[in-house]
Short mmCIF file of C-alpha atoms and ligand atoms in Angstrom, two decimals:
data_model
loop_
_atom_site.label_atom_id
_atom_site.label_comp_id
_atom_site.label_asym_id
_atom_site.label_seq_id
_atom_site.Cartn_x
_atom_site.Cartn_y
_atom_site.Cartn_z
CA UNK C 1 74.51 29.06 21.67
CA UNK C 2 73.74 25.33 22.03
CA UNK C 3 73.10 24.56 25.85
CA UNK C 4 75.41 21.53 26.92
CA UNK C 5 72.52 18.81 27.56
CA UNK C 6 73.14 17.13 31.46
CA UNK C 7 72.48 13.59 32.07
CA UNK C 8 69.56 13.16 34.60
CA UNK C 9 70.08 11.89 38.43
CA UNK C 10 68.68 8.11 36.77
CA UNK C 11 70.80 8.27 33.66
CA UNK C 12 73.87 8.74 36.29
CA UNK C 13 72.60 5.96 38.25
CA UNK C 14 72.29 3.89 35.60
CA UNK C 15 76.01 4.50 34.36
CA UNK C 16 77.09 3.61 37.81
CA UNK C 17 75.21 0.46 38.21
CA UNK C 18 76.70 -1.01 35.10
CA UNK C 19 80.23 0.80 35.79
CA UNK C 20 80.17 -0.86 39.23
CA UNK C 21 79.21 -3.98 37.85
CA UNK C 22 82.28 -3.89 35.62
CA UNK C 23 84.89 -2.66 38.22
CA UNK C 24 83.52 -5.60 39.99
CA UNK C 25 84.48 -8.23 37.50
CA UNK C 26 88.12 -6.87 37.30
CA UNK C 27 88.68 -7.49 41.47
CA UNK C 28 87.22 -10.89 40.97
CA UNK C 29 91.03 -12.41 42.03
CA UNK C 30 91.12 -9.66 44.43
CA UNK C 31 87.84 -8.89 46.20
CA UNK C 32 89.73 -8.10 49.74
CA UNK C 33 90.55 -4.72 48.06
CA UNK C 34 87.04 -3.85 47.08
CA UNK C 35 85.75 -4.50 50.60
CA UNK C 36 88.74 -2.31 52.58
CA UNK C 37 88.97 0.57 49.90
CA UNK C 38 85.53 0.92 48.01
CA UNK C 39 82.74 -0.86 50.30
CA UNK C 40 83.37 1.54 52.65
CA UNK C 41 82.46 4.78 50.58
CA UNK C 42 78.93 2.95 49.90
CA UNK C 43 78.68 2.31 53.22
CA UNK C 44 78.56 5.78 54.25
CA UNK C 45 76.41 6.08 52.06
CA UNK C 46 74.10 3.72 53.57
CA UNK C 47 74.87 5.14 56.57
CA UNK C 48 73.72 8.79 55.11
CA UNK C 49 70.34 7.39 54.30
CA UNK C 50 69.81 5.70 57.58
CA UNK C 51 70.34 8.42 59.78
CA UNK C 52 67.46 9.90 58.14
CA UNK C 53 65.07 6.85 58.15
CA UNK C 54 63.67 7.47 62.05
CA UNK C 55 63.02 11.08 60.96
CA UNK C 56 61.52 10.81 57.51
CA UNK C 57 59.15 8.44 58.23
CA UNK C 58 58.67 9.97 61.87
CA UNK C 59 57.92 13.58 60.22
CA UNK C 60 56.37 12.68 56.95
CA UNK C 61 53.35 9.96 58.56
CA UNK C 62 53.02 12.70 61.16
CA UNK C 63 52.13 15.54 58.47
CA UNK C 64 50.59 12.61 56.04
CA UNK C 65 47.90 11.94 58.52
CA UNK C 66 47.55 15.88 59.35
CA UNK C 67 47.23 16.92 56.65
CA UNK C 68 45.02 14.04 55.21
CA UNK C 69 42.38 16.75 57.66
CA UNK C 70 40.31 14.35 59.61
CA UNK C 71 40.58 11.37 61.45
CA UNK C 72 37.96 9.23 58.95
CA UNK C 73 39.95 10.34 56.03
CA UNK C 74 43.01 8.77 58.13
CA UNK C 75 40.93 5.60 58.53
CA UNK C 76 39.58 5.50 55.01
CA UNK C 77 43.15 5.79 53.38
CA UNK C 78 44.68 3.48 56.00
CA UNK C 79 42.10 0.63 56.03
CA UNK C 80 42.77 0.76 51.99
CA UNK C 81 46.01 0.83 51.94
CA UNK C 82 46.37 -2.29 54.67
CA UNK C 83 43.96 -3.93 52.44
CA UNK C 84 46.03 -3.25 49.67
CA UNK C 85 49.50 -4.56 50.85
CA UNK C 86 47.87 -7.76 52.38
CA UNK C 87 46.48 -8.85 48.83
CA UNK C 88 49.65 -8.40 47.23
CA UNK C 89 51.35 -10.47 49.28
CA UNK C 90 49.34 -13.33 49.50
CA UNK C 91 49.43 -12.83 45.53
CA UNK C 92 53.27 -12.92 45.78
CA UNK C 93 53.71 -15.76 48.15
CA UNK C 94 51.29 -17.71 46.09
CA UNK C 95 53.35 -17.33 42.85
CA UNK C 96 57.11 -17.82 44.73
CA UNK C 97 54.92 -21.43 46.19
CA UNK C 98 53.66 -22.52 42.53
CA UNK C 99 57.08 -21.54 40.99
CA UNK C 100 59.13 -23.41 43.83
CA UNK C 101 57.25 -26.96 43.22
CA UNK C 102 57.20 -26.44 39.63
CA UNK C 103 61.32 -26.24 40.13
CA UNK C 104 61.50 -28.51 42.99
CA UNK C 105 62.24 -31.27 41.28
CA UNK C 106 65.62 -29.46 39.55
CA UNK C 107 66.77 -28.08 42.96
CA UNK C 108 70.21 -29.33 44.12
CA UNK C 109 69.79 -31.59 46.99
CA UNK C 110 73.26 -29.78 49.60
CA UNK C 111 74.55 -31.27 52.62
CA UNK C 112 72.58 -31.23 55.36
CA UNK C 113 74.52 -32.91 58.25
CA UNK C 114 76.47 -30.37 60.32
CA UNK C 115 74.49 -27.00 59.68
CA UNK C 116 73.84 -24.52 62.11
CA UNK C 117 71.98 -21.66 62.52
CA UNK C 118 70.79 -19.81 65.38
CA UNK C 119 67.31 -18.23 65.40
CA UNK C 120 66.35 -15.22 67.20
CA UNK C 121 62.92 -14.81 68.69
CA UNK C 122 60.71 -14.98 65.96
CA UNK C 123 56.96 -16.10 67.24
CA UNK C 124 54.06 -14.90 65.74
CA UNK C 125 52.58 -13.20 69.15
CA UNK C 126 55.88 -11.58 69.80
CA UNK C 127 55.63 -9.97 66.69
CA UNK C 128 52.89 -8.74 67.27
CA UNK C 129 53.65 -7.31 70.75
CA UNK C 130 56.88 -5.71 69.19
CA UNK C 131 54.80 -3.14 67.51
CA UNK C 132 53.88 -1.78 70.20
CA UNK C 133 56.23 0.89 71.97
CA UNK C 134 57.33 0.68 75.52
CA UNK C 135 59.27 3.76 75.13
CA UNK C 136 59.34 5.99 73.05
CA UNK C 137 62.94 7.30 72.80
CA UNK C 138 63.95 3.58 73.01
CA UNK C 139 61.75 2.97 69.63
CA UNK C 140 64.03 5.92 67.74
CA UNK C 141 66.90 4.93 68.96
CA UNK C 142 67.05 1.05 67.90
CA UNK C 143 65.22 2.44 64.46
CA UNK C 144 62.29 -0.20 65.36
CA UNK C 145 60.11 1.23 62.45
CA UNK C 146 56.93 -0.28 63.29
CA UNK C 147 56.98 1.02 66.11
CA UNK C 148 57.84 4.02 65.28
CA UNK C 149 55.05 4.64 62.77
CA UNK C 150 52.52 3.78 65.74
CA UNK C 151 54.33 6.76 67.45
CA UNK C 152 53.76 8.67 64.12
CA UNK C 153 50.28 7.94 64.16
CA UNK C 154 49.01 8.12 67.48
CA UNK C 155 50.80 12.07 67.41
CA UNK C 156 49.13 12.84 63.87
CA UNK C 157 45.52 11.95 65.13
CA UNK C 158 46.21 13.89 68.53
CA UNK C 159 47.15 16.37 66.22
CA UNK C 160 43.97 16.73 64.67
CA UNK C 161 41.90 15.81 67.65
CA UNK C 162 43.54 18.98 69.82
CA UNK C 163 42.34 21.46 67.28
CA UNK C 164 43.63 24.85 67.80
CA UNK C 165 45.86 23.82 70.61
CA UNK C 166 48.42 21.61 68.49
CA UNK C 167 48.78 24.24 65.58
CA UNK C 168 52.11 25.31 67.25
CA UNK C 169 53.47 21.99 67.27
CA UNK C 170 52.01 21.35 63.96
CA UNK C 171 54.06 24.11 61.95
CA UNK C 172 57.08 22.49 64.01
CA UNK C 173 57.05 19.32 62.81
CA UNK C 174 55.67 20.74 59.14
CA UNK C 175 58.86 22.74 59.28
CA UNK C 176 60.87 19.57 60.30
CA UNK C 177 59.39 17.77 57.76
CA UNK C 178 60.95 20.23 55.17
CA UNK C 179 64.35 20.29 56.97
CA UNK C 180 64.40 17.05 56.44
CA UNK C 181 63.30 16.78 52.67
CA UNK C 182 66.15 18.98 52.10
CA UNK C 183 68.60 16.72 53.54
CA UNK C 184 67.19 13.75 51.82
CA UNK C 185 67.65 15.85 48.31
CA UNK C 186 71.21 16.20 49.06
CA UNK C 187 71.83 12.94 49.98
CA UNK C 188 70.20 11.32 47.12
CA UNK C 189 72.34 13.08 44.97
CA UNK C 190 75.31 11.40 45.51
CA UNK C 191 73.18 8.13 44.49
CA UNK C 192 75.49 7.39 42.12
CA UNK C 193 78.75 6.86 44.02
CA UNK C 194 77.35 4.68 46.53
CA UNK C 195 75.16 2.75 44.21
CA UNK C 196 79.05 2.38 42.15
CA UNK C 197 80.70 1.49 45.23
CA UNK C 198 78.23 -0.89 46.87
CA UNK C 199 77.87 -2.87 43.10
CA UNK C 200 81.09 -3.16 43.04
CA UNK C 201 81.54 -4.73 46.00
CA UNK C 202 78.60 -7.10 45.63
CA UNK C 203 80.26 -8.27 42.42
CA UNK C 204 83.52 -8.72 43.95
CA UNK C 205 82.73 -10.63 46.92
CA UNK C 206 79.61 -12.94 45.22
CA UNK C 207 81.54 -13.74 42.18
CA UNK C 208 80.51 -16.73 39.60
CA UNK C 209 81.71 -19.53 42.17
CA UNK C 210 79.51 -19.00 44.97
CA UNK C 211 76.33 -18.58 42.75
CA UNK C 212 77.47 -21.86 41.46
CA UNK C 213 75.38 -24.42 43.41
CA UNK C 214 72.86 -22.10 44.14
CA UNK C 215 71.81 -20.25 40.58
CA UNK C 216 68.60 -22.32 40.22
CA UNK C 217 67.17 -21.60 43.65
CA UNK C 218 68.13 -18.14 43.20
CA UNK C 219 66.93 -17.75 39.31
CA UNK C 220 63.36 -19.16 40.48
CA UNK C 221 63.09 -16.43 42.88
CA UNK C 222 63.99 -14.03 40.34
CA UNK C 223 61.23 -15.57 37.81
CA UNK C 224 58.78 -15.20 40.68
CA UNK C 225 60.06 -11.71 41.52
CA UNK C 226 59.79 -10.98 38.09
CA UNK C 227 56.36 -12.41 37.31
CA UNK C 228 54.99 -10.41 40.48
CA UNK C 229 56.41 -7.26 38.78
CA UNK C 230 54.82 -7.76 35.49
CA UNK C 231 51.68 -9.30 36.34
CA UNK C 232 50.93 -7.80 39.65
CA UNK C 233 52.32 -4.37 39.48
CA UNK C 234 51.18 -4.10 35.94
CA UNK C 235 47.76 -4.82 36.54
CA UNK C 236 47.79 -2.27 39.26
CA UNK C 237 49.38 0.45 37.54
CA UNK C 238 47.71 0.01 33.93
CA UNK C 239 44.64 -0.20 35.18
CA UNK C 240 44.07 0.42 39.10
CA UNK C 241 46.14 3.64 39.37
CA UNK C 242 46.17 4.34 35.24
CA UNK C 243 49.34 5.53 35.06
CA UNK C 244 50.22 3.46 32.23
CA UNK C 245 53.11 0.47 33.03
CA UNK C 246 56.23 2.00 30.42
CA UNK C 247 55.94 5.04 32.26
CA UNK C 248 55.61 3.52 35.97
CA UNK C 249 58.65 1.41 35.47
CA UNK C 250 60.60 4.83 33.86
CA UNK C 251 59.73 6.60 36.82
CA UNK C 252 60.35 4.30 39.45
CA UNK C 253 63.66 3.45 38.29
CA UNK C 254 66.00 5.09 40.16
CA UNK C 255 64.79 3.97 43.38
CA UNK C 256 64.80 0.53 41.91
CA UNK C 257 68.40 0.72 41.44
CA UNK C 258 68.94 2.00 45.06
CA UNK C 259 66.89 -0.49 46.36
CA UNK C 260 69.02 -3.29 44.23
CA UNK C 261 71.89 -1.62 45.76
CA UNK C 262 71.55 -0.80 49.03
CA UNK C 263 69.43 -4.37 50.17
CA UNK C 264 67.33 -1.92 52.09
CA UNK C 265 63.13 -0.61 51.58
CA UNK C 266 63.93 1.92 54.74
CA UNK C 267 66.88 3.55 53.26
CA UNK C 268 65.42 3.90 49.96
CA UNK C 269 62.31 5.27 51.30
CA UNK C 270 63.01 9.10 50.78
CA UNK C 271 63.78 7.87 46.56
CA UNK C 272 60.67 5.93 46.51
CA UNK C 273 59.12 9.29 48.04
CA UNK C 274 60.77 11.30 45.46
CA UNK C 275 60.00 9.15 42.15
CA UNK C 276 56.56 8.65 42.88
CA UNK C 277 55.59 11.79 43.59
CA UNK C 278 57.28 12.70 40.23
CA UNK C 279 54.99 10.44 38.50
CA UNK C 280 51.46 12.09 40.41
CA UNK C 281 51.30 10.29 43.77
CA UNK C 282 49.80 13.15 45.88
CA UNK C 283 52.44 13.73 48.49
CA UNK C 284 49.41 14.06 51.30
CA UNK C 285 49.05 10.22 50.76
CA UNK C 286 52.65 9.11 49.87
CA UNK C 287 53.95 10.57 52.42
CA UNK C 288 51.05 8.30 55.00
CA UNK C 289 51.47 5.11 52.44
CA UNK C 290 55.08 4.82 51.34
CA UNK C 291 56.51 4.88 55.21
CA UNK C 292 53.66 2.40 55.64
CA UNK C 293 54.64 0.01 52.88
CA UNK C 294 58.66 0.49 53.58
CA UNK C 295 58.37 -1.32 57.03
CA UNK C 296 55.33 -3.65 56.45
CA UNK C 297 54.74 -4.44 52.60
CA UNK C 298 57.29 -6.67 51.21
CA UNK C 299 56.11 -8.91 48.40
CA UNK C 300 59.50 -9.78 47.39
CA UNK C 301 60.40 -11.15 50.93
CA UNK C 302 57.34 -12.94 50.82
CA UNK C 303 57.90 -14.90 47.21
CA UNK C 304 61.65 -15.37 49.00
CA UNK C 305 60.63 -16.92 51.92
CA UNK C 306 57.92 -19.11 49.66
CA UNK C 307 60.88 -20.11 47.22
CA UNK C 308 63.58 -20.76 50.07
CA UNK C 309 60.60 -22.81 52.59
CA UNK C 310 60.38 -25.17 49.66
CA UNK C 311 63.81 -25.90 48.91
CA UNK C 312 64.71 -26.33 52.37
CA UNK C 313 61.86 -28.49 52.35
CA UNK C 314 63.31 -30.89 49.28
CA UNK C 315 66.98 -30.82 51.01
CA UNK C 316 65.95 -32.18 54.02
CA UNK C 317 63.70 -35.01 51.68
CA UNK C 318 60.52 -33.21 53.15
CA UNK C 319 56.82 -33.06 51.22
CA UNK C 320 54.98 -30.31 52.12
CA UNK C 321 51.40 -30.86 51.92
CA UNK C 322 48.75 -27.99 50.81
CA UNK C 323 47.75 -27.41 54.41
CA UNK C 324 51.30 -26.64 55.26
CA UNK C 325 51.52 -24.55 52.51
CA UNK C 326 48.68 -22.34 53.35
CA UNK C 327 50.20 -22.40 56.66
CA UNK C 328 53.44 -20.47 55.10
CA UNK C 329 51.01 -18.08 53.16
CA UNK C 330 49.70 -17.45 56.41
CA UNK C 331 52.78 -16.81 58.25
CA UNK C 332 55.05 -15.61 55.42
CA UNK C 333 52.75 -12.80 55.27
CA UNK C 334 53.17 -12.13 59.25
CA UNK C 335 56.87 -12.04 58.96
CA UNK C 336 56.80 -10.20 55.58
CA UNK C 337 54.55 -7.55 58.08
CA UNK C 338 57.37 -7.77 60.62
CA UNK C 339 60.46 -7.97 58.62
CA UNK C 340 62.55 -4.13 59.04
CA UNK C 341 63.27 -2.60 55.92
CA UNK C 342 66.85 -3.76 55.86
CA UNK C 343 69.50 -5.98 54.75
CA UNK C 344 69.13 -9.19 55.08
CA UNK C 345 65.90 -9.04 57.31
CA UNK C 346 63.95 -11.58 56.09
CA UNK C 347 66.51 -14.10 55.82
CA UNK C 348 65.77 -14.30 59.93
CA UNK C 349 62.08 -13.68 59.77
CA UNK C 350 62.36 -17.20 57.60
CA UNK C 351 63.27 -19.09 60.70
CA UNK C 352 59.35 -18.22 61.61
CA UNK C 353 57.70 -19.97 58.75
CA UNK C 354 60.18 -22.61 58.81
CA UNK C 355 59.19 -23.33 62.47
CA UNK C 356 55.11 -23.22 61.50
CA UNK C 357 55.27 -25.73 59.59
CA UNK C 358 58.08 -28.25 61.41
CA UNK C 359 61.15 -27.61 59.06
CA UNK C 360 64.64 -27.46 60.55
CA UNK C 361 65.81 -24.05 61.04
CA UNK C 362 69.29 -24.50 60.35
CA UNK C 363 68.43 -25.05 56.75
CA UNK C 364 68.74 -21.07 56.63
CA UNK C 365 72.55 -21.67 56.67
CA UNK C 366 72.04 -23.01 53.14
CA UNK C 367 71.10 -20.47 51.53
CA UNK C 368 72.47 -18.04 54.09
CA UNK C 369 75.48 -17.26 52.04
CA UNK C 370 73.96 -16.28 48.78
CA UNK C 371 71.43 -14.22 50.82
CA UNK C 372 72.51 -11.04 49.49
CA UNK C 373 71.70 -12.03 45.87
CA UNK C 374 68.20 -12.69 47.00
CA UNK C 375 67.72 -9.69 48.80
CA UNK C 376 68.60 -7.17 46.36
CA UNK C 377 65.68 -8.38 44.07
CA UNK C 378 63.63 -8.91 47.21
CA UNK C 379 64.07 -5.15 48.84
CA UNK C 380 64.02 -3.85 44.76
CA UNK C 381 60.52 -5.68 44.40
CA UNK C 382 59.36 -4.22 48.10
CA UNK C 383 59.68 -0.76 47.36
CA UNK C 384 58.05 -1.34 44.28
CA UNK C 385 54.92 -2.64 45.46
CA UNK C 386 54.85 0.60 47.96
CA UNK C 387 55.11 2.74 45.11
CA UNK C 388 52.31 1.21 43.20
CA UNK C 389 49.68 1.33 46.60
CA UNK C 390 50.56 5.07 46.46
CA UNK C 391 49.61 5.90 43.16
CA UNK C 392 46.57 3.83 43.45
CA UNK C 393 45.18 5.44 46.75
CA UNK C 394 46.16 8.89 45.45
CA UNK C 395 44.15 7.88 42.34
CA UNK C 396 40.91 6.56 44.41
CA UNK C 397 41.52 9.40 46.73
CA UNK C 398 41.35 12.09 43.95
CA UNK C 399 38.12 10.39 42.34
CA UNK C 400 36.71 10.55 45.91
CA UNK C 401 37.11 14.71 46.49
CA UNK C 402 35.72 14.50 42.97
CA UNK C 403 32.52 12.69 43.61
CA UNK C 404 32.25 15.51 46.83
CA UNK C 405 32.69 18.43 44.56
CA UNK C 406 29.75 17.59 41.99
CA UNK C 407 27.38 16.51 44.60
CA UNK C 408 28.45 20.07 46.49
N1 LIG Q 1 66.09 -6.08 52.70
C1 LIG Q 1 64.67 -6.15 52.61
C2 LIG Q 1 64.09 -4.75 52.59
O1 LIG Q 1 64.67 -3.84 53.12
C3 LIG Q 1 64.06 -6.92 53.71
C4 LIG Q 1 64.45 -8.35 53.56
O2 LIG Q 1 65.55 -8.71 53.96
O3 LIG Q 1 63.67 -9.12 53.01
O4 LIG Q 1 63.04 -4.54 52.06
#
């Protein structure tokens, strides 16, 4: 008998996305409904993959850095991977500054009398204080991630400094860490519905009028996202990592689409986990890097906050010279470092590099409505990037134990 072929978890996904996207253009007159009755169902599942955020990435860096066996492995991996993630950025940032002047000049020139927009906190020192925990319980509770992964780390290397001592705690949190990739598996599969929901919505809510004014600023971050993707992420997985490009983009797919969805590198963490394991990542080292890249790597916040600095920049009738511009490399990459992993982050960590180099920071309430558009290519592009550093250290990893083994 002929066994009934079933559609894979991305083919399902992919169905969804485009069904959602469709739904979506028939509540166009009527968008109210889509946010009372059908945003809600993908916001539990947002919800779903939140609640686990704190203890994925709390469990897996823990066991990542364990079982990664000594500390110098820990600092090998780590210093590469930080390495790593820095590059790309600046590359990113780069490209979303060249494509913004090359555009400037077709930018609509909006209103600027009148705005408003309040910034929170967003100095580069403060940043950098935030990463460090005051208390520990506090840092789970508000799902502050950096901190959290210094929690992660300084228990993994006490971990493996204790010895003999810690192997009781050890098989607890190895056992947690299972627990919890359980969950995750269940949760993912119901990818579909929320990605259907939450599309949906989005199309709704953001339909063609509101894009209107704002489609060129928003297609030139697109080109930039895009470019990063082909150029950037190809190069590294053709020929850094070797996993060939067709099949990197195949198999990162369906965390693509949850990123597009859900506007959110944390929540899709435990799919990025998933698909790039599936394609050969070494789950010692994704489970140290991806949690890693999830709360600081974000290349497609980066190219955002390049693209939206400059337009700001030509609707208030301002030049930025190159120094300025280097100074938003500079700090773009800070706040790409300390933007969270969800929606709608870096849209406040712009008001930083607005402020380094003098603009106005009520020119975010420009742009602020249409932020959503940016951010789903933005967090899709993030967890991307991760992704790619994983199967790239995993690669140089692997060579490394290789190199050992013949010289043993
Ligand atoms: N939503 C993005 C992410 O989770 C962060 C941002 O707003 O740029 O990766």
């Amino acid at each position: 008998m002929k066994e009934k072929k079933k559609l894979s978890l991305p083919a399902w996904i992919l169905i969804a996305l485009v069904a959602g996207i469709l739904a979506g253009l028939c509540f166009l007159k009527n968008p109210d409904f889509t946010t009372e009755y059908i945003k809600p169902f993908g916001t539990i599942y947002i919800n779903l993959l939140k609640f686990l955020v704190v203890p994925v990435v709390l469990t897996s860096i823990i066991s990542g850095v364990v079982s990664l066996g000594d500390v110098r492995r820990v600092g090998a991996i780590g210093w590469k991977t930080i390495v790593y993630y820095l590059a790309t950025t600046v590359v990113a940032i780069v490209i979303g500054l060249i494509l913004a002047n090359i555009f400037k000049g077709v930018f609509p020139v909006l209103q600027v009398s009148g705005l408003e927009y309040e910034a929170k906190s967003s100095k580069v020192m403060d940043v950098i204080v935030n990463i460090f925990p005051s208390n520990m319980w506090g840092s789970y509770v508000d799902a502050n991630m950096l901190q959290v992964i210094v929690i992660a780390l300084f228990i993994g290397v006490a971990i493996l400094l204790a010895g003999e001592q810690a192997k009781p705690f050890n098989s607890f949190i190895e056992s947690a860490y299972a627990v919890v990739m359980k969950i995750m598996t269940m949760i993912i599969s119901i990818t579909p519905i929320g990605v259907f929901c939450l599309m949906c919505n989005v199309v709704a809510v953001n339909g063609p009028q509101i894009v209107g004014s704002l489609l060129l600023v928003i297609l030139v971050a697109y080109a930039g996202y895009i470019l990063h993707f082909l150029i950037t992420y190809g190069i590294s997985a053709q020929f850094l990592s070797k996993v060939g490009f067709g099949r990197f983009v195949k198999g990162i797919w369906p965390a693509m689409v949850v990123a597009f969805t859900t506007t959110s590198s944390a929540a899709t963490l435990p799919v990025t986990i998933e698909c790039s394991n599936d394609m050969g990542a070494d789950p010692e080292i994704s489970s140290f890097v991806l949690p890693l890249g999830a709360t600081i790597n974000m290349d497609g916040t980066a190219i955002y906050q390049g693209v939206a600095a400059i337009f700001i920049a030509t609707c208030y009738g301002v030049n930025l010279t190159l120094g300025q511009m280097a100074m938003i490399v500079l700090t773009a990459t800070l706040a790409s470092i300390g933007t969270a992993g969800a929606p709608g982050a870096g849209m406040i960590m712009l008001a930083m590099v607005l402020e380094s180099v003098g603009l106005p920071v009520e020119g975010i309430a420009l742009i602020a409505g249409v932020d959503k558009l940016f951010d789903m290519g933005r967090t899709t592009l993030n967890i991307v990037g991760d992704s790619t550093c994983a199967l790239y250290m995993s690669k140089l990893d692997k060579a490394r134990s290789e190199k050992k083994a013949v010289k043993a």
